[in-house]
C-alpha positions as a Python dict, from the first residue, in 0.01 Angstrom:
ca = {
    (1, 'M'): (0, 0, 0),
    (2, 'S'): (308, 193, -18),
    (3, 'A'): (683, 168, -67),
    (4, 'I'): (975, 207, 183),
    (5, 'T'): (1269, 382, 170),
    (6, 'S'): (1629, 280, 208),
    (7, 'S'): (1697, 179, 559),
    (8, 'P'): (1993, 300, 752),
    (9, 'A'): (2268, 58, 796),
    (10, 'P'): (2319, -127, 1150),
    (11, 'P'): (2639, 2, 1324),
    (12, 'R'): (2942, -126, 1170),
    (13, 'Q'): (3044, -371, 1459),
    (14, 'R'): (2715, -557, 1395),
    (15, 'L'): (2758, -588, 1007),
    (16, 'G'): (2963, -921, 1058),
    (17, 'L'): (2696, -1075, 1242),
    (18, 'S'): (2432, -944, 1026),
    (19, 'L'): (2627, -1130, 735),
    (20, 'F'): (2634, -1425, 932),
    (21, 'V'): (2280, -1445, 957),
    (22, 'L'): (2212, -1337, 613),
    (23, 'A'): (2447, -1621, 496),
    (24, 'A'): (2265, -1870, 710),
    (25, 'A'): (1927, -1787, 554),
    (26, 'Q'): (2092, -1890, 224),
    (27, 'L'): (2221, -2210, 374),
    (28, 'V'): (1874, -2303, 466),
    (29, 'I'): (1735, -2199, 134),
    (30, 'A'): (1984, -2433, -38),
    (31, 'L'): (1954, -2720, 220),
    (32, 'D'): (1570, -2731, 197),
    (33, 'F'): (1599, -2760, -174),
    (34, 'N'): (1854, -3037, -175),
    (35, 'I'): (1842, -3227, 168),
    (36, 'V'): (1528, -3431, 63),
    (37, 'Y'): (1699, -3610, -229),
    (38, 'V'): (1858, -3893, -37),
    (39, 'A'): (1537, -3941, 166),
    (40, 'L'): (1297, -4000, -91),
    (41, 'P'): (1309, -4366, -99),
    (42, 'S'): (1231, -4349, 275),
    (43, 'I'): (955, -4106, 246),
    (44, 'Q'): (789, -4338, -47),
    (45, 'E'): (832, -4637, 178),
    (46, 'G'): (673, -4443, 491),
    (47, 'L'): (390, -4236, 340),
    (48, 'G'): (307, -4479, 35),
    (49, 'F'): (377, -4242, -233),
    (50, 'S'): (350, -4414, -592),
    (51, 'E'): (640, -4376, -828),
    (52, 'Q'): (446, -4113, -1026),
    (53, 'D'): (343, -3898, -749),
    (54, 'L'): (692, -3903, -555),
    (55, 'Q'): (825, -3656, -777),
    (56, 'W'): (610, -3394, -613),
    (57, 'V'): (807, -3368, -293),
    (58, 'V'): (1064, -3193, -492),
    (59, 'S'): (840, -3059, -764),
    (60, 'A'): (609, -2870, -535),
    (61, 'Y'): (908, -2690, -407),
    (62, 'V'): (1045, -2602, -719),
    (63, 'V'): (699, -2488, -877),
    (64, 'A'): (618, -2271, -562),
    (65, 'T'): (939, -2092, -547),
    (66, 'G'): (958, -2015, -912),
    (67, 'G'): (603, -1888, -920),
    (68, 'F'): (598, -1654, -631),
    (69, 'L'): (966, -1517, -662),
    (70, 'L'): (842, -1214, -856),
    (71, 'L'): (575, -1139, -606),
    (72, 'G'): (818, -1182, -306),
    (73, 'G'): (1061, -957, -452),
    (74, 'R'): (798, -669, -485),
    (75, 'A'): (673, -743, -136),
    (76, 'T'): (988, -679, -7),
    (77, 'D'): (1038, -338, -149),
    (78, 'L'): (662, -250, -39),
    (79, 'L'): (618, -417, 290),
    (80, 'G'): (971, -405, 436),
    (81, 'R'): (1299, -621, 414),
    (82, 'R'): (1317, -695, 798),
    (83, 'R'): (932, -804, 789),
    (84, 'M'): (967, -1016, 492),
    (85, 'F'): (1278, -1192, 591),
    (86, 'V'): (1121, -1268, 931),
    (87, 'L'): (786, -1368, 792),
    (88, 'A'): (968, -1614, 543),
    (89, 'A'): (1182, -1765, 809),
    (90, 'G'): (899, -1825, 1011),
    (91, 'L'): (697, -2009, 726),
    (92, 'Y'): (1007, -2241, 684),
    (93, 'A'): (1023, -2326, 1054),
    (94, 'G'): (627, -2365, 1083),
    (95, 'S'): (602, -2579, 772),
    (96, 'S'): (913, -2780, 846),
    (97, 'L'): (766, -2892, 1172),
    (98, 'I'): (443, -3006, 1023),
    (99, 'G'): (646, -3190, 751),
    (100, 'G'): (827, -3396, 1013),
    (101, 'L'): (508, -3479, 1216),
    (102, 'T'): (287, -3565, 928),
    (103, 'D'): (205, -3910, 813),
    (104, 'T'): (16, -3809, 507),
    (105, 'A'): (142, -3791, 137),
    (106, 'W'): (-75, -3499, 32),
    (107, 'L'): (5, -3300, 332),
    (108, 'L'): (385, -3347, 300),
    (109, 'V'): (331, -3201, -73),
    (110, 'A'): (141, -2914, 62),
    (111, 'V'): (443, -2873, 317),
    (112, 'R'): (685, -2868, 37),
    (113, 'A'): (480, -2586, -140),
    (114, 'V'): (464, -2347, 176),
    (115, 'Q'): (848, -2420, 196),
    (116, 'G'): (876, -2305, -136),
    (117, 'I'): (674, -1990, -95),
    (118, 'G'): (889, -1922, 200),
    (119, 'G'): (1186, -1944, -22),
    (120, 'S'): (1049, -1724, -267),
    (121, 'L'): (1009, -1430, 1),
    (122, 'L'): (1326, -1536, 187),
    (123, 'F'): (1577, -1523, -114),
    (124, 'P'): (1485, -1162, -236),
    (125, 'A'): (1454, -1024, 105),
    (126, 'T'): (1798, -1162, 191),
    (127, 'L'): (1956, -1034, -142),
    (128, 'S'): (1793, -702, -96),
    (129, 'L'): (1911, -682, 282),
    (130, 'I'): (2252, -744, 151),
    (131, 'T'): (2246, -473, -124),
    (132, 'T'): (2100, -202, 93),
    (133, 'I'): (2295, -275, 414),
    (134, 'Y'): (2640, -300, 226),
    (135, 'E'): (2722, -18, -21),
    (136, 'E'): (2797, -85, -360),
    (137, 'G'): (3173, -177, -406),
    (138, 'P'): (3433, -404, -236),
    (139, 'R'): (3210, -439, 101),
    (140, 'R'): (2896, -543, -111),
    (141, 'N'): (3113, -776, -308),
    (142, 'K'): (3275, -934, -7),
    (143, 'A'): (2921, -983, 137),
    (144, 'L'): (2781, -1146, -175),
    (145, 'A'): (3084, -1383, -165),
    (146, 'V'): (3012, -1500, 164),
    (147, 'W'): (2646, -1522, 88),
    (148, 'G'): (2717, -1734, -225),
    (149, 'A'): (2958, -1964, -57),
    (150, 'A'): (2670, -2038, 215),
    (151, 'G'): (2441, -2115, -74),
    (152, 'A'): (2692, -2338, -263),
    (153, 'G'): (2769, -2514, 70),
    (154, 'G'): (2410, -2577, 147),
    (155, 'L'): (2336, -2766, -205),
    (156, 'C'): (2630, -2994, -156),
    (157, 'F'): (2645, -3045, 194),
    (158, 'G'): (2255, -3097, 176),
    (159, 'S'): (2313, -3449, 34),
    (160, 'L'): (2573, -3553, 296),
    (161, 'L'): (2346, -3393, 599),
    (162, 'G'): (2041, -3580, 438),
    (163, 'G'): (2242, -3907, 413),
    (164, 'V'): (2350, -3899, 781),
    (165, 'L'): (2014, -3789, 918),
    (166, 'V'): (1790, -4039, 728),
    (167, 'E'): (2031, -4321, 807),
    (168, 'A'): (2056, -4217, 1177),
    (169, 'F'): (1705, -4073, 1264),
    (170, 'G'): (1486, -4146, 961),
    (171, 'W'): (1304, -3920, 692),
    (172, 'P'): (1120, -3683, 913),
    (173, 'S'): (1473, -3545, 1046),
    (174, 'V'): (1532, -3390, 728),
    (175, 'F'): (1246, -3132, 805),
    (176, 'M'): (1276, -3134, 1165),
    (177, 'V'): (1649, -2996, 1135),
    (178, 'N'): (1492, -2694, 964),
    (179, 'V'): (1288, -2589, 1256),
    (180, 'P'): (1550, -2485, 1522),
    (181, 'L'): (1753, -2322, 1210),
    (182, 'A'): (1472, -2118, 1057),
    (183, 'G'): (1340, -2028, 1400),
    (184, 'A'): (1667, -1887, 1513),
    (185, 'I'): (1728, -1700, 1189),
    (186, 'A'): (1392, -1537, 1223),
    (187, 'V'): (1462, -1415, 1585),
    (188, 'A'): (1785, -1310, 1469),
    (189, 'G'): (1679, -1101, 1174),
    (190, 'W'): (1424, -933, 1400),
    (191, 'L'): (1685, -819, 1642),
    (192, 'L'): (1996, -743, 1398),
    (193, 'F'): (1838, -583, 1091),
    (194, 'P'): (1744, -222, 1055),
    (195, 'A'): (1373, -155, 1126),
    (196, 'D'): (1155, -98, 831),
    (197, 'P'): (1064, 283, 818),
    (198, 'P'): (711, 399, 821),
    (199, 'R'): (535, 354, 493),
    (200, 'A'): (395, 661, 325),
    (201, 'R'): (71, 544, 159),
    (202, 'E'): (171, 656, -197),
    (203, 'R'): (201, 342, -389),
    (204, 'D'): (-32, 51, -476),
    (205, 'F'): (66, -302, -455),
    (206, 'D'): (-36, -388, -822),
    (207, 'A'): (-268, -696, -682),
    (208, 'L'): (-408, -772, -1057),
    (209, 'G'): (-37, -763, -1170),
    (210, 'A'): (62, -956, -884),
    (211, 'V'): (-199, -1232, -940),
    (212, 'T'): (-132, -1249, -1308),
    (213, 'A'): (230, -1287, -1288),
    (214, 'T'): (226, -1548, -1005),
    (215, 'A'): (-14, -1741, -1171),
    (216, 'G'): (142, -1751, -1517),
    (217, 'I'): (494, -1788, -1412),
    (218, 'T'): (370, -2075, -1149),
    (219, 'L'): (199, -2259, -1459),
    (220, 'L'): (493, -2206, -1654),
    (221, 'V'): (721, -2364, -1393),
    (222, 'F'): (468, -2645, -1363),
    (223, 'L'): (470, -2710, -1751),
    (224, 'L'): (857, -2750, -1740),
    (225, 'V'): (849, -2980, -1449),
    (226, 'R'): (561, -3201, -1587),
    (227, 'G'): (636, -3171, -1937),
    (228, 'P'): (895, -3456, -1958),
    (229, 'E'): (667, -3717, -1779),
    (230, 'V'): (306, -3652, -1964),
    (231, 'G'): (458, -3562, -2283),
    (232, 'W'): (513, -3225, -2432),
    (233, 'T'): (196, -3284, -2700),
    (234, 'S'): (-46, -3411, -2441),
    (235, 'K'): (-359, -3201, -2387),
    (236, 'A'): (-274, -3120, -2032),
    (237, 'T'): (66, -2988, -2118),
    (238, 'V'): (-87, -2781, -2440),
    (239, 'L'): (-360, -2624, -2201),
    (240, 'C'): (-120, -2546, -1952),
    (241, 'A'): (112, -2379, -2192),
    (242, 'L'): (-201, -2184, -2323),
    (243, 'C'): (-290, -2069, -2002),
    (244, 'S'): (45, -1963, -1894),
    (245, 'A'): (92, -1763, -2206),
    (246, 'L'): (-251, -1577, -2182),
    (247, 'L'): (-170, -1496, -1822),
    (248, 'L'): (171, -1356, -1890),
    (249, 'A'): (37, -1168, -2190),
    (250, 'A'): (-239, -1033, -1953),
    (251, 'F'): (21, -934, -1695),
    (252, 'A'): (225, -752, -1969),
    (253, 'V'): (-88, -535, -2076),
    (254, 'I'): (-161, -472, -1700),
    (255, 'E'): (212, -357, -1640),
    (256, 'S'): (207, -105, -1948),
    (257, 'R'): (-108, 66, -1819),
    (258, 'T'): (-106, 59, -1423),
    (259, 'R'): (15, 363, -1227),
    (260, 'D'): (226, 172, -1030),
    (261, 'P'): (323, -138, -1167),
    (262, 'L'): (459, -469, -989),
    (263, 'T'): (749, -455, -1237),
    (264, 'P'): (857, -117, -1356),
    (265, 'V'): (934, -111, -1714),
    (266, 'R'): (1235, 107, -1648),
    (267, 'L'): (1412, -189, -1488),
    (268, 'L'): (1371, -400, -1824),
    (269, 'T'): (1592, -118, -1971),
    (270, 'H'): (1842, -142, -1700),
    (271, 'R'): (2132, -309, -1889),
    (272, 'S'): (2329, -468, -1593),
    (273, 'L'): (1992, -617, -1463),
    (274, 'V'): (1891, -770, -1789),
    (275, 'A'): (2262, -908, -1828),
    (276, 'G'): (2217, -1039, -1480),
    (277, 'M'): (1866, -1203, -1553),
    (278, 'A'): (2021, -1362, -1887),
    (279, 'L'): (2321, -1512, -1727),
    (280, 'A'): (2117, -1621, -1415),
    (281, 'A'): (1902, -1830, -1673),
    (282, 'V'): (2220, -1971, -1820),
    (283, 'F'): (2402, -2050, -1505),
    (284, 'N'): (2090, -2241, -1361),
    (285, 'A'): (2050, -2440, -1675),
    (286, 'T'): (2402, -2547, -1675),
    (287, 'F'): (2593, -2541, -1342),
    (288, 'A'): (2296, -2631, -1131),
    (289, 'S'): (2196, -2933, -1342),
    (290, 'V'): (2522, -3108, -1279),
    (291, 'P'): (2449, -3243, -942),
    (292, 'Y'): (2130, -3445, -1063),
    (293, 'F'): (2330, -3621, -1306),
    (294, 'L'): (2627, -3670, -1097),
    (295, 'T'): (2376, -3823, -819),
    (296, 'R'): (2252, -4065, -1104),
    (297, 'Y'): (2602, -4162, -1209),
    (298, 'F'): (2719, -4235, -860),
    (299, 'Q'): (2419, -4419, -730),
    (300, 'L'): (2303, -4608, -1085),
    (301, 'V'): (2622, -4660, -1223),
    (302, 'H'): (2867, -4716, -935),
    (303, 'H'): (2578, -4820, -668),
    (304, 'Y'): (2705, -4556, -391),
    (305, 'S'): (2472, -4535, -99),
    (306, 'A'): (2321, -4220, 15),
    (307, 'L'): (2584, -4150, 252),
    (308, 'E'): (2860, -4228, 3),
    (309, 'T'): (2679, -3994, -258),
    (310, 'G'): (2675, -3720, 3),
    (311, 'L'): (3065, -3762, 64),
    (312, 'A'): (3126, -3743, -300),
    (313, 'F'): (2984, -3412, -300),
    (314, 'L'): (3221, -3280, -41),
    (315, 'L'): (3493, -3196, -283),
    (316, 'P'): (3264, -2965, -501),
    (317, 'A'): (3120, -2797, -209),
    (318, 'V'): (3465, -2714, -76),
    (319, 'M'): (3569, -2593, -429),
    (320, 'V'): (3260, -2389, -489),
    (321, 'A'): (3296, -2206, -180),
    (322, 'A'): (3674, -2145, -264),
    (323, 'G'): (3581, -2032, -590),
    (324, 'T'): (3327, -1757, -434),
    (325, 'Q'): (3605, -1609, -244),
    (326, 'V'): (3838, -1620, -540),
    (327, 'G'): (3567, -1447, -745),
    (328, 'E'): (3536, -1159, -496),
    (329, 'R'): (3915, -1103, -487),
    (330, 'A'): (3930, -1135, -880),
    (331, 'V'): (3652, -865, -908),
    (332, 'A'): (3851, -628, -711),
    (333, 'A'): (4150, -693, -917),
    (334, 'F'): (4025, -730, -1268),
    (335, 'G'): (3666, -614, -1261),
    (336, 'V'): (3334, -780, -1277),
    (337, 'R'): (3307, -879, -1634),
    (338, 'A'): (3655, -1026, -1652),
    (339, 'T'): (3579, -1232, -1345),
    (340, 'L'): (3240, -1355, -1481),
    (341, 'L'): (3401, -1445, -1826),
    (342, 'G'): (3693, -1634, -1665),
    (343, 'G'): (3447, -1828, -1421),
    (344, 'L'): (3232, -1939, -1722),
    (345, 'L'): (3509, -2056, -1913),
    (346, 'L'): (3676, -2221, -1618),
    (347, 'G'): (3335, -2412, -1573),
    (348, 'A'): (3310, -2507, -1938),
    (349, 'A'): (3667, -2662, -1925),
    (350, 'G'): (3548, -2869, -1618),
    (351, 'A'): (3234, -2990, -1779),
    (352, 'V'): (3453, -3114, -2075),
    (353, 'A'): (3689, -3271, -1832),
    (354, 'L'): (3401, -3454, -1660),
    (355, 'A'): (3266, -3570, -1994),
    (356, 'V'): (3597, -3735, -2081),
    (357, 'A'): (3608, -3909, -1720),
    (358, 'F'): (3276, -4055, -1718),
    (359, 'T'): (3308, -4434, -1765),
    (360, 'D'): (3106, -4735, -1629),
    (361, 'S'): (3428, -4861, -1447),
    (362, 'G'): (3630, -4552, -1383),
    (363, 'S'): (3719, -4439, -1011),
    (364, 'Y'): (3611, -4119, -838),
    (365, 'G'): (3976, -3982, -893),
    (366, 'R'): (3907, -3962, -1246),
    (367, 'L'): (3654, -3711, -1183),
    (368, 'V'): (3844, -3494, -949),
    (369, 'P'): (4010, -3250, -1224),
    (370, 'G'): (3663, -3157, -1388),
    (371, 'L'): (3487, -3122, -1056),
    (372, 'V'): (3781, -2873, -952),
    (373, 'L'): (3748, -2678, -1241),
    (374, 'L'): (3374, -2687, -1307),
    (375, 'S'): (3313, -2597, -913),
    (376, 'L'): (3587, -2325, -899),
    (377, 'G'): (3425, -2171, -1203),
    (378, 'Q'): (3075, -2227, -1068),
    (379, 'G'): (3186, -2022, -753),
    (380, 'A'): (3341, -1723, -915),
    (381, 'A'): (3078, -1682, -1164),
    (382, 'W'): (2792, -1711, -875),
    (383, 'T'): (2946, -1420, -703),
    (384, 'A'): (3008, -1196, -1014),
    (385, 'L'): (2651, -1262, -1156),
    (386, 'W'): (2491, -1115, -836),
    (387, 'I'): (2727, -814, -844),
    (388, 'V'): (2617, -743, -1218),
    (389, 'A'): (2245, -784, -1131),
    (390, 'A'): (2264, -544, -828),
    (391, 'S'): (2499, -283, -969),
    (392, 'G'): (2314, 86, -1033),
    (393, 'V'): (1981, -38, -894),
    (394, 'A'): (1809, 207, -648),
    (395, 'P'): (1793, 81, -292),
    (396, 'S'): (1404, 90, -342),
    (397, 'D'): (1411, -147, -644),
    (398, 'Q'): (1652, -394, -505),
    (399, 'G'): (1396, -619, -387),
    (400, 'I'): (1221, -650, -741),
    (401, 'A'): (1550, -648, -903),
    (402, 'S'): (1635, -960, -688),
    (403, 'G'): (1294, -1103, -761),
    (404, 'L'): (1352, -1080, -1129),
    (405, 'A'): (1703, -1203, -1157),
    (406, 'S'): (1591, -1504, -922),
    (407, 'T'): (1261, -1572, -1124),
    (408, 'T'): (1498, -1612, -1456),
    (409, 'L'): (1732, -1835, -1243),
    (410, 'Q'): (1447, -2069, -1150),
    (411, 'V'): (1304, -2067, -1489),
    (412, 'G'): (1631, -2122, -1652),
    (413, 'G'): (1713, -2416, -1430),
    (414, 'A'): (1379, -2564, -1495),
    (415, 'V'): (1405, -2533, -1882),
    (416, 'G'): (1779, -2673, -1863),
    (417, 'L'): (1697, -2945, -1658),
    (418, 'A'): (1414, -3070, -1845),
    (419, 'L'): (1586, -3059, -2172),
    (420, 'L'): (1879, -3229, -2056),
    (421, 'V'): (1700, -3521, -1873),
    (422, 'A'): (1519, -3575, -2202),
    (423, 'V'): (1847, -3586, -2406),
    (424, 'A'): (1995, -3802, -2140),
    (425, 'N'): (1720, -4053, -2145),
    (426, 'T'): (1724, -4096, -2502),
    (427, 'R'): (2049, -4285, -2443),
    (428, 'S'): (1916, -4543, -2181),
    (429, 'D'): (1541, -4581, -2246),
    (430, 'G'): (1407, -4944, -2308),
    (431, 'L'): (1745, -5071, -2201),
    (432, 'A'): (1844, -5326, -1918),
    (433, 'G'): (2135, -5481, -1764),
    (434, 'D'): (2465, -5367, -1887),
    (435, 'A'): (2339, -5199, -2160),
    (436, 'L'): (2125, -4975, -1934),
    (437, 'R'): (2444, -4898, -1745),
    (438, 'D'): (2610, -4810, -2063),
    (439, 'G'): (2343, -4604, -2179),
    (440, 'L'): (2333, -4406, -1846),
    (441, 'V'): (2726, -4321, -1889),
    (442, 'D'): (2683, -4234, -2234),
    (443, 'G'): (2374, -4001, -2146),
    (444, 'V'): (2552, -3834, -1875),
    (445, 'R'): (2859, -3794, -2102),
    (446, 'L'): (2652, -3632, -2371),
    (447, 'V'): (2485, -3397, -2121),
    (448, 'S'): (2804, -3287, -1977),
    (449, 'Y'): (2926, -3161, -2333),
    (450, 'L'): (2595, -2979, -2364),
    (451, 'I'): (2635, -2803, -2055),
    (452, 'A'): (2995, -2681, -2168),
    (453, 'A'): (2839, -2546, -2466),
    (454, 'G'): (2557, -2375, -2280),
    (455, 'I'): (2802, -2210, -2043),
    (456, 'C'): (3020, -2110, -2345),
    (457, 'C'): (2676, -1947, -2490),
    (458, 'G'): (2661, -1765, -2156),
    (459, 'A'): (3023, -1635, -2241),
    (460, 'L'): (2925, -1512, -2563),
    (461, 'V'): (2647, -1327, -2436),
    (462, 'L'): (2845, -1155, -2180),
    (463, 'L'): (3099, -1057, -2460),
    (464, 'A'): (2830, -908, -2642),
    (465, 'L'): (2722, -709, -2359),
    (466, 'R'): (3028, -442, -2398),
    (467, 'R'): (2902, -169, -2187),
    (468, 'A'): (2843, -391, -1872),
    (469, 'P'): (3004, -234, -1569),
    (470, 'S'): (3349, -330, -1516),
    (471, 'R'): (3329, -293, -1119),
}
């Protein structure tokens, strides 16, 4: 198997349409992750899931995505950006069709795993296309801002769209909606993006490294998802942790000895990429955990319906999208490091404001200042984060660089959410009635303070990286 070289950019007049398709791909990834949440009760009733097994409608997607991202990133570099983009979008369309038609619980879980693999291929392919079609500087920053806004919109509007679809057409509609979207993206990608050049047979795919990395990371994410439920000291958890550690250690040994490693060691000495990876982990452990706790607060404390919960996420969606655009302009004016630091501090202030606003009888209006600050900071930090991760990376390594950063993003999110859920549950375990409601509020409030502290830790990491690129 061999590497590909940098593809020529499409004609300038097509760059806007290409960016639209790339943003639509990110929208699909975000929607697919989030849209099923409000459909879970209907899925449980329709397919007979037990309470314990229902979580795998979500977890199968998370585990598969996190486990295959590194492989997806390298496959993008070696097999071709356009090829992987079209293949991944096709996986989304096909698996979504099967998911919408199935009447079997285990098959729906398998569908979600395939969708997760599609996401692990589509995310690095999309990001790699952006960072190679658009040259480093203002044009790439603008493209990343648009791409980031689409992802943020998908995460928040997914709840609203899911609520509307479930109430109008039933739970299969949250899968069927992806079929025309992903299918159109696959066709458009094939027609619009630069053709992948012929591949000289000079590089190996590092099959053994790919297997050990994928298996090790998949087990790690599986462990983080299952740990809170089965217990961190259970035999299954300990065995899973041991197997993951052995596989990842084997991967490190293989990479140090192979002629053409899956993850070139030189990338792990790339200061900007390493900074992006660290900040991606912090970002997903903090900002990305907020919607989970907001959903619990809206539905369990204030008894919002699925549709009302979706509507409650409209404000954060708009503010995150606005934040990505503000972030792109701030990078041009003040530099990426200052923009990222400002976004993190703004997000921390928003998390503190939310913590103060959480009460068992407070109105939605009390949350607005915190939601606005947190969401603006999230959007600005998201745009700047990916500018940092891509800066100075060679075009032939953009796929694996995207895979590395997005892998730490997923693992950071899994670690952060697992820890925060465990902390929040300590305030409500074993309670009932009004005491349970008070415990839920206390847990969400405590988590908000911890999220603010975590974001501040990210800011300290950034301040320690004095030689990070300024533009």
